[in-house]
């Protein structure tokens, strides 16, 4: 899949959308522009022009205040020792900070002398591991690390998954742990997809057949008994009932279509309405009237 690590912003980091953001000096005033589409920006109030210094496209400071996205987002910050860290974290001699919803929050208890930023969501010091601004209880800071290209992380004891909050998925199996795809991992005899344990009949035999390279995030897999598929983002893998695993294959021109020696299948994404909310639901359609020998996929969904 092309779904990149932490592509889902969860309402926490809007920073990726601020391409070409900048502080601009004009007519003895400082303005902040959110991007190239923002022609004029907005005025940064009460700036000391003589000591104003731009730290990067999001941070700036003068001798009285620190600014983030053009706003005074800090209270009791030590300006002299303030510095910007990777992934828009920051610190002074007393505290460590991270941006949430355009504002800066203090990571309570974090040690600025030993803090290490792992990525947008994880950081650690000599005593604790943090996700957003909270301590991950029981995580070992010495061995904690992100699992590259995924939303998973691990330490010497456990496997973790981050999606708005941190899930401890239990003891990691050192001898049999494998990343199968961006959000799909095998941990011993358990398969996790988007941090949820999947009901795979024989997980030790599970393998990926194909994943999509577009925003549909379709994934096909199989074990020695069944063929599985997921289309809707962040949904569980479903069994394609009665699919023949040995002859099953995905159509080349459109990953929504697949076939085996008996049938043509189509994975449909539908919406249903419940309690004033719309939900996505996968449907696996068996195309009974389609001839499996002559069926081909052409352009424009034909």
mmCIF file of C-alpha atoms in Angstrom:
data_model
loop_
_atom_site.group_PDB
_atom_site.id
_atom_site.type_symbol
_atom_site.label_atom_id
_atom_site.label_comp_id
_atom_site.label_asym_id
_atom_site.label_seq_id
_atom_site.Cartn_x
_atom_site.Cartn_y
_atom_site.Cartn_z
ATOM 1 C CA UNK A 1 0.000 0.000 0.000
ATOM 2 C CA UNK A 2 1.023 3.567 -0.499
ATOM 3 C CA UNK A 3 -0.453 4.569 2.811
ATOM 4 C CA UNK A 4 2.495 6.169 4.520
ATOM 5 C CA UNK A 5 3.436 5.951 8.167
ATOM 6 C CA UNK A 6 1.217 8.268 10.221
ATOM 7 C CA UNK A 7 -0.621 9.498 7.181
ATOM 8 C CA UNK A 8 -3.722 9.750 9.331
ATOM 9 C CA UNK A 9 -3.350 12.949 11.286
ATOM 10 C CA UNK A 10 -6.076 12.226 13.845
ATOM 11 C CA UNK A 11 -6.743 15.909 14.322
ATOM 12 C CA UNK A 12 -3.437 16.174 16.133
ATOM 13 C CA UNK A 13 -0.875 17.326 13.586
ATOM 14 C CA UNK A 14 -2.109 19.737 10.951
ATOM 15 C CA UNK A 15 1.462 20.800 10.327
ATOM 16 C CA UNK A 16 1.931 18.731 7.207
ATOM 17 C CA UNK A 17 -0.674 20.911 5.504
ATOM 18 C CA UNK A 18 1.330 24.065 6.093
ATOM 19 C CA UNK A 19 3.516 23.867 3.000
ATOM 20 C CA UNK A 20 5.492 27.045 2.416
ATOM 21 C CA UNK A 21 4.351 28.561 5.713
ATOM 22 C CA UNK A 22 6.535 31.453 6.826
ATOM 23 C CA UNK A 23 7.015 34.574 8.915
ATOM 24 C CA UNK A 24 7.137 37.741 6.790
ATOM 25 C CA UNK A 25 8.293 41.229 7.731
ATOM 26 C CA UNK A 26 6.290 44.013 6.072
ATOM 27 C CA UNK A 27 5.908 47.692 6.920
ATOM 28 C CA UNK A 28 7.605 47.231 10.308
ATOM 29 C CA UNK A 29 5.191 44.456 11.243
ATOM 30 C CA UNK A 30 5.487 40.685 11.358
ATOM 31 C CA UNK A 31 2.902 38.539 9.573
ATOM 32 C CA UNK A 32 2.450 34.793 9.521
ATOM 33 C CA UNK A 33 1.379 33.047 6.303
ATOM 34 C CA UNK A 34 0.015 29.494 6.469
ATOM 35 C CA UNK A 35 1.043 28.716 2.897
ATOM 36 C CA UNK A 36 1.493 29.998 -0.621
ATOM 37 C CA UNK A 37 -2.282 30.305 -1.017
ATOM 38 C CA UNK A 38 -2.361 32.702 1.945
ATOM 39 C CA UNK A 39 -1.516 36.003 0.265
ATOM 40 C CA UNK A 40 -1.403 38.347 3.225
ATOM 41 C CA UNK A 41 -1.327 36.156 6.350
ATOM 42 C CA UNK A 42 -2.205 37.585 9.744
ATOM 43 C CA UNK A 43 -0.398 40.019 11.976
ATOM 44 C CA UNK A 44 1.711 38.617 14.802
ATOM 45 C CA UNK A 45 0.825 40.839 17.729
ATOM 46 C CA UNK A 46 3.174 42.688 20.105
ATOM 47 C CA UNK A 47 6.414 41.601 18.469
ATOM 48 C CA UNK A 48 9.706 43.200 19.456
ATOM 49 C CA UNK A 49 11.164 43.846 15.998
ATOM 50 C CA UNK A 50 14.644 44.525 17.338
ATOM 51 C CA UNK A 51 15.010 41.051 18.860
ATOM 52 C CA UNK A 52 12.639 39.049 16.644
ATOM 53 C CA UNK A 53 14.256 35.906 15.260
ATOM 54 C CA UNK A 54 12.776 33.280 12.953
ATOM 55 C CA UNK A 55 13.730 29.778 14.105
ATOM 56 C CA UNK A 56 12.019 27.849 11.296
ATOM 57 C CA UNK A 57 8.805 28.092 9.259
ATOM 58 C CA UNK A 58 6.682 27.537 12.378
ATOM 59 C CA UNK A 59 8.699 28.848 15.328
ATOM 60 C CA UNK A 60 10.019 32.320 16.097
ATOM 61 C CA UNK A 61 10.958 34.260 19.210
ATOM 62 C CA UNK A 62 11.890 37.682 20.519
ATOM 63 C CA UNK A 63 13.320 38.625 23.911
ATOM 64 C CA UNK A 64 9.893 38.312 25.580
ATOM 65 C CA UNK A 65 7.957 35.567 23.810
ATOM 66 C CA UNK A 66 8.113 32.400 21.750
ATOM 67 C CA UNK A 67 5.721 32.061 18.812
ATOM 68 C CA UNK A 68 4.302 28.986 17.127
ATOM 69 C CA UNK A 69 2.359 29.390 13.862
ATOM 70 C CA UNK A 70 2.293 33.095 14.587
ATOM 71 C CA UNK A 71 0.720 32.744 18.043
ATOM 72 C CA UNK A 72 2.162 33.068 21.522
ATOM 73 C CA UNK A 73 1.741 29.449 22.508
ATOM 74 C CA UNK A 74 3.988 29.284 25.533
ATOM 75 C CA UNK A 75 3.632 30.162 29.189
ATOM 76 C CA UNK A 76 6.651 30.534 31.466
ATOM 77 C CA UNK A 77 9.028 29.443 28.728
ATOM 78 C CA UNK A 78 12.728 30.117 29.226
ATOM 79 C CA UNK A 79 13.462 32.074 26.071
ATOM 80 C CA UNK A 80 17.237 32.076 26.364
ATOM 81 C CA UNK A 81 17.502 28.289 26.376
ATOM 82 C CA UNK A 82 14.576 27.606 24.048
ATOM 83 C CA UNK A 83 15.361 25.494 20.992
ATOM 84 C CA UNK A 84 13.479 23.618 18.288
ATOM 85 C CA UNK A 85 13.719 19.819 18.102
ATOM 86 C CA UNK A 86 12.901 17.417 15.242
ATOM 87 C CA UNK A 87 9.262 16.944 14.207
ATOM 88 C CA UNK A 88 8.357 20.357 15.659
ATOM 89 C CA UNK A 89 8.965 19.389 19.255
ATOM 90 C CA UNK A 90 10.837 21.981 21.304
ATOM 91 C CA UNK A 91 12.421 22.439 24.707
ATOM 92 C CA UNK A 92 14.004 24.866 27.137
ATOM 93 C CA UNK A 93 16.126 24.174 30.216
ATOM 94 C CA UNK A 94 13.035 23.191 32.203
ATOM 95 C CA UNK A 95 10.538 21.479 29.904
ATOM 96 C CA UNK A 96 9.848 19.630 26.680
ATOM 97 C CA UNK A 97 6.975 20.706 24.416
ATOM 98 C CA UNK A 98 5.067 19.352 21.438
ATOM 99 C CA UNK A 99 2.410 20.850 19.141
ATOM 100 C CA UNK A 100 -1.183 19.617 19.318
ATOM 101 C CA UNK A 101 -3.993 21.297 17.370
ATOM 102 C CA UNK A 102 -1.864 24.346 16.539
ATOM 103 C CA UNK A 103 -0.895 24.919 20.171
ATOM 104 C CA UNK A 104 2.030 23.866 22.289
ATOM 105 C CA UNK A 105 1.619 21.485 25.193
ATOM 106 C CA UNK A 106 4.119 20.591 27.857
ATOM 107 C CA UNK A 107 5.124 16.934 28.091
ATOM 108 C CA UNK A 108 4.738 16.545 31.822
ATOM 109 C CA UNK A 109 7.795 15.069 33.485
ATOM 110 C CA UNK A 110 9.930 14.871 30.357
ATOM 111 C CA UNK A 111 13.611 15.550 30.947
ATOM 112 C CA UNK A 112 14.919 18.171 28.479
ATOM 113 C CA UNK A 113 18.497 17.039 29.078
ATOM 114 C CA UNK A 114 17.871 13.488 27.841
ATOM 115 C CA UNK A 115 14.824 13.851 25.579
ATOM 116 C CA UNK A 116 14.958 12.106 22.218
ATOM 117 C CA UNK A 117 12.269 12.618 19.587
ATOM 118 C CA UNK A 118 11.517 9.372 17.744
ATOM 119 C CA UNK A 119 8.823 10.641 15.359
ATOM 120 C CA UNK A 120 5.716 12.859 15.328
ATOM 121 C CA UNK A 121 4.082 10.904 18.130
ATOM 122 C CA UNK A 122 6.779 9.169 20.164
ATOM 123 C CA UNK A 123 9.529 10.606 22.322
ATOM 124 C CA UNK A 124 11.537 9.302 25.258
ATOM 125 C CA UNK A 125 13.960 10.385 27.926
ATOM 126 C CA UNK A 126 16.100 8.417 30.359
ATOM 127 C CA UNK A 127 13.090 7.291 32.431
ATOM 128 C CA UNK A 128 9.933 7.223 30.296
ATOM 129 C CA UNK A 129 8.440 6.852 26.812
ATOM 130 C CA UNK A 130 5.789 9.397 25.739
ATOM 131 C CA UNK A 131 2.982 9.375 23.086
ATOM 132 C CA UNK A 132 1.346 12.737 22.671
ATOM 133 C CA UNK A 133 2.015 14.091 25.994
ATOM 134 C CA UNK A 134 1.351 11.014 28.107
ATOM 135 C CA UNK A 135 3.672 8.415 29.571
ATOM 136 C CA UNK A 136 3.373 4.937 28.073
ATOM 137 C CA UNK A 137 3.138 2.937 31.268
ATOM 138 C CA UNK A 138 5.585 0.091 31.496
ATOM 139 C CA UNK A 139 7.465 0.932 28.299
ATOM 140 C CA UNK A 140 11.231 0.529 28.537
ATOM 141 C CA UNK A 141 12.936 3.740 27.323
ATOM 142 C CA UNK A 142 16.273 2.054 26.769
ATOM 143 C CA UNK A 143 14.938 -0.380 24.166
ATOM 144 C CA UNK A 144 11.804 1.395 22.917
ATOM 145 C CA UNK A 145 11.845 2.182 19.198
ATOM 146 C CA UNK A 146 9.442 2.704 16.327
ATOM 147 C CA UNK A 147 9.050 -0.060 13.775
ATOM 148 C CA UNK A 148 9.984 1.709 10.565
ATOM 149 C CA UNK A 149 7.223 2.305 8.042
ATOM 150 C CA UNK A 150 4.403 1.369 10.415
ATOM 151 C CA UNK A 151 2.297 2.693 13.292
ATOM 152 C CA UNK A 152 3.800 -0.020 15.491
ATOM 153 C CA UNK A 153 6.569 0.319 18.049
ATOM 154 C CA UNK A 154 8.304 -2.058 20.412
ATOM 155 C CA UNK A 155 10.634 -2.421 23.345
ATOM 156 C CA UNK A 156 12.361 -5.486 24.764
ATOM 157 C CA UNK A 157 9.082 -6.748 26.200
ATOM 158 C CA UNK A 158 6.031 -5.623 24.263
ATOM 159 C CA UNK A 159 4.506 -4.611 20.946
ATOM 160 C CA UNK A 160 2.624 -1.295 20.732
ATOM 161 C CA UNK A 161 0.312 0.375 18.216
ATOM 162 C CA UNK A 162 -0.533 4.069 17.959
ATOM 163 C CA UNK A 163 -3.776 5.403 16.479
ATOM 164 C CA UNK A 164 -4.978 8.289 18.606
ATOM 165 C CA UNK A 165 -3.903 6.424 21.705
ATOM 166 C CA UNK A 166 -1.380 3.707 22.450
ATOM 167 C CA UNK A 167 -2.359 0.063 22.613
ATOM 168 C CA UNK A 168 -0.112 -2.424 24.371
ATOM 169 C CA UNK A 169 -0.511 -5.562 22.249
ATOM 170 C CA UNK A 170 1.357 -7.776 24.659
ATOM 171 C CA UNK A 171 4.621 -9.648 24.656
ATOM 172 C CA UNK A 172 6.617 -9.498 21.449
ATOM 173 C CA UNK A 173 7.759 -12.800 19.977
ATOM 174 C CA UNK A 174 11.414 -12.242 19.130
ATOM 175 C CA UNK A 175 11.735 -15.457 17.132
ATOM 176 C CA UNK A 176 8.600 -14.989 15.064
ATOM 177 C CA UNK A 177 7.846 -11.309 14.507
ATOM 178 C CA UNK A 178 7.443 -10.004 10.980
ATOM 179 C CA UNK A 179 6.156 -6.861 9.302
ATOM 180 C CA UNK A 180 3.894 -8.028 6.472
ATOM 181 C CA UNK A 181 2.679 -4.606 5.323
ATOM 182 C CA UNK A 182 2.395 -1.014 6.609
ATOM 183 C CA UNK A 183 -0.273 -1.865 9.177
ATOM 184 C CA UNK A 184 -0.116 -5.652 9.131
ATOM 185 C CA UNK A 185 2.267 -7.573 11.378
ATOM 186 C CA UNK A 186 2.702 -11.148 12.518
ATOM 187 C CA UNK A 187 3.619 -11.680 16.162
ATOM 188 C CA UNK A 188 4.016 -15.378 16.864
ATOM 189 C CA UNK A 189 0.642 -16.975 16.204
ATOM 190 C CA UNK A 190 -1.209 -13.675 16.037
ATOM 191 C CA UNK A 191 -1.882 -11.362 13.095
ATOM 192 C CA UNK A 192 -2.539 -7.669 13.814
ATOM 193 C CA UNK A 193 -4.075 -5.309 11.253
ATOM 194 C CA UNK A 194 -4.303 -1.617 12.231
ATOM 195 C CA UNK A 195 -3.537 -2.712 15.790
ATOM 196 C CA UNK A 196 -6.438 -5.178 15.963
ATOM 197 C CA UNK A 197 -6.028 -8.919 16.320
ATOM 198 C CA UNK A 198 -7.374 -10.672 13.236
ATOM 199 C CA UNK A 199 -9.353 -13.889 13.271
ATOM 200 C CA UNK A 200 -7.037 -15.801 10.941
ATOM 201 C CA UNK A 201 -7.587 -19.554 10.992
ATOM 202 C CA UNK A 202 -3.923 -20.460 10.616
ATOM 203 C CA UNK A 203 -1.794 -17.358 11.205
ATOM 204 C CA UNK A 204 1.464 -19.287 10.874
ATOM 205 C CA UNK A 205 0.479 -19.954 7.239
ATOM 206 C CA UNK A 206 -0.794 -16.460 6.455
ATOM 207 C CA UNK A 207 0.757 -14.536 3.572
ATOM 208 C CA UNK A 208 -0.114 -11.451 1.538
ATOM 209 C CA UNK A 209 -1.355 -12.015 -1.986
ATOM 210 C CA UNK A 210 -1.510 -8.386 -3.096
ATOM 211 C CA UNK A 211 -1.904 -4.860 -1.756
ATOM 212 C CA UNK A 212 -3.173 -1.813 -3.609
ATOM 213 C CA UNK A 213 -0.990 1.080 -4.706
ATOM 214 C CA UNK A 214 -3.699 3.722 -4.430
ATOM 215 C CA UNK A 215 -5.894 5.315 -1.775
ATOM 216 C CA UNK A 216 -8.298 2.375 -1.637
ATOM 217 C CA UNK A 217 -5.939 0.435 0.637
ATOM 218 C CA UNK A 218 -7.182 -2.940 -0.548
ATOM 219 C CA UNK A 219 -5.295 -5.910 0.839
ATOM 220 C CA UNK A 220 -5.612 -9.597 -0.068
ATOM 221 C CA UNK A 221 -4.104 -12.423 1.928
ATOM 222 C CA UNK A 222 -4.476 -16.137 2.494
ATOM 223 C CA UNK A 223 -3.617 -18.965 4.838
ATOM 224 C CA UNK A 224 -3.860 -22.670 4.063
ATOM 225 C CA UNK A 225 -7.658 -22.608 4.338
ATOM 226 C CA UNK A 226 -9.082 -19.216 3.308
ATOM 227 C CA UNK A 227 -8.635 -16.112 1.193
ATOM 228 C CA UNK A 228 -9.057 -12.765 3.000
ATOM 229 C CA UNK A 229 -9.625 -9.192 1.842
ATOM 230 C CA UNK A 230 -10.042 -5.708 3.300
ATOM 231 C CA UNK A 231 -10.961 -2.640 1.292
ATOM 232 C CA UNK A 232 -12.302 0.028 3.614
ATOM 233 C CA UNK A 233 -9.573 1.806 5.514
ATOM 234 C CA UNK A 234 -9.042 0.639 9.081
ATOM 235 C CA UNK A 235 -11.464 -2.302 8.716
ATOM 236 C CA UNK A 236 -10.922 -5.959 9.503
ATOM 237 C CA UNK A 237 -9.916 -8.680 7.056
ATOM 238 C CA UNK A 238 -12.886 -10.664 5.753
ATOM 239 C CA UNK A 239 -13.007 -14.197 4.413
ATOM 240 C CA UNK A 240 -14.034 -14.518 0.770
ATOM 241 C CA UNK A 241 -16.440 -17.382 1.304
ATOM 242 C CA UNK A 242 -15.669 -20.557 -0.658
ATOM 243 C CA UNK A 243 -12.823 -18.937 -2.604
ATOM 244 C CA UNK A 244 -10.302 -21.477 -3.892
ATOM 245 C CA UNK A 245 -6.984 -20.399 -2.407
ATOM 246 C CA UNK A 246 -4.861 -22.379 -4.865
ATOM 247 C CA UNK A 247 -6.291 -20.768 -8.010
ATOM 248 C CA UNK A 248 -7.196 -17.376 -6.529
ATOM 249 C CA UNK A 249 -5.686 -14.350 -8.274
ATOM 250 C CA UNK A 250 -6.243 -10.595 -8.397
ATOM 251 C CA UNK A 251 -7.094 -8.887 -11.667
ATOM 252 C CA UNK A 252 -4.241 -6.851 -13.103
ATOM 253 C CA UNK A 253 -6.103 -3.723 -14.213
ATOM 254 C CA UNK A 254 -8.377 -3.302 -11.191
ATOM 255 C CA UNK A 255 -7.514 -4.716 -7.770
ATOM 256 C CA UNK A 256 -11.181 -4.638 -6.763
ATOM 257 C CA UNK A 257 -11.757 -7.652 -9.017
ATOM 258 C CA UNK A 258 -10.407 -11.145 -8.397
ATOM 259 C CA UNK A 259 -11.117 -14.688 -9.519
ATOM 260 C CA UNK A 260 -10.505 -18.360 -8.868
ATOM 261 C CA UNK A 261 -11.375 -21.492 -10.829
ATOM 262 C CA UNK A 262 -15.047 -21.089 -9.949
ATOM 263 C CA UNK A 263 -15.989 -17.429 -9.679
ATOM 264 C CA UNK A 264 -15.367 -13.746 -10.315
ATOM 265 C CA UNK A 265 -15.382 -11.538 -7.177
ATOM 266 C CA UNK A 266 -15.770 -7.800 -6.637
ATOM 267 C CA UNK A 267 -14.972 -5.959 -3.416
ATOM 268 C CA UNK A 268 -17.421 -3.121 -2.923
ATOM 269 C CA UNK A 269 -17.261 -0.314 -0.377
ATOM 270 C CA UNK A 270 -20.702 0.783 0.779
ATOM 271 C CA UNK A 271 -21.963 3.239 3.387
ATOM 272 C CA UNK A 272 -24.576 2.562 6.026
ATOM 273 C CA UNK A 273 -26.239 4.967 8.424
ATOM 274 C CA UNK A 274 -26.577 4.325 12.123
ATOM 275 C CA UNK A 275 -27.302 6.721 14.994
ATOM 276 C CA UNK A 276 -26.697 9.850 12.902
ATOM 277 C CA UNK A 277 -23.338 8.564 11.666
ATOM 278 C CA UNK A 278 -22.212 7.099 8.353
ATOM 279 C CA UNK A 279 -20.009 4.009 8.410
ATOM 280 C CA UNK A 280 -18.081 2.207 5.694
ATOM 281 C CA UNK A 281 -18.693 -1.474 5.156
ATOM 282 C CA UNK A 282 -17.006 -3.949 2.832
ATOM 283 C CA UNK A 283 -19.140 -6.176 0.622
ATOM 284 C CA UNK A 284 -17.705 -9.116 -1.256
ATOM 285 C CA UNK A 285 -19.838 -9.678 -4.338
ATOM 286 C CA UNK A 286 -19.753 -12.985 -6.178
ATOM 287 C CA UNK A 287 -20.529 -12.183 -9.824
ATOM 288 C CA UNK A 288 -22.698 -15.191 -10.618
ATOM 289 C CA UNK A 289 -23.423 -14.315 -14.224
ATOM 290 C CA UNK A 290 -19.820 -13.517 -15.163
ATOM 291 C CA UNK A 291 -17.934 -16.056 -17.261
ATOM 292 C CA UNK A 292 -14.634 -16.688 -15.508
ATOM 293 C CA UNK A 293 -12.889 -17.740 -18.715
ATOM 294 C CA UNK A 294 -13.632 -14.634 -20.777
ATOM 295 C CA UNK A 295 -14.033 -11.969 -18.073
ATOM 296 C CA UNK A 296 -11.591 -9.063 -18.377
ATOM 297 C CA UNK A 297 -11.421 -5.606 -16.799
ATOM 298 C CA UNK A 298 -11.288 -2.647 -19.160
ATOM 299 C CA UNK A 299 -11.019 1.078 -18.523
ATOM 300 C CA UNK A 300 -13.621 3.261 -16.791
ATOM 301 C CA UNK A 301 -14.947 0.466 -14.543
ATOM 302 C CA UNK A 302 -16.157 -1.560 -17.564
#
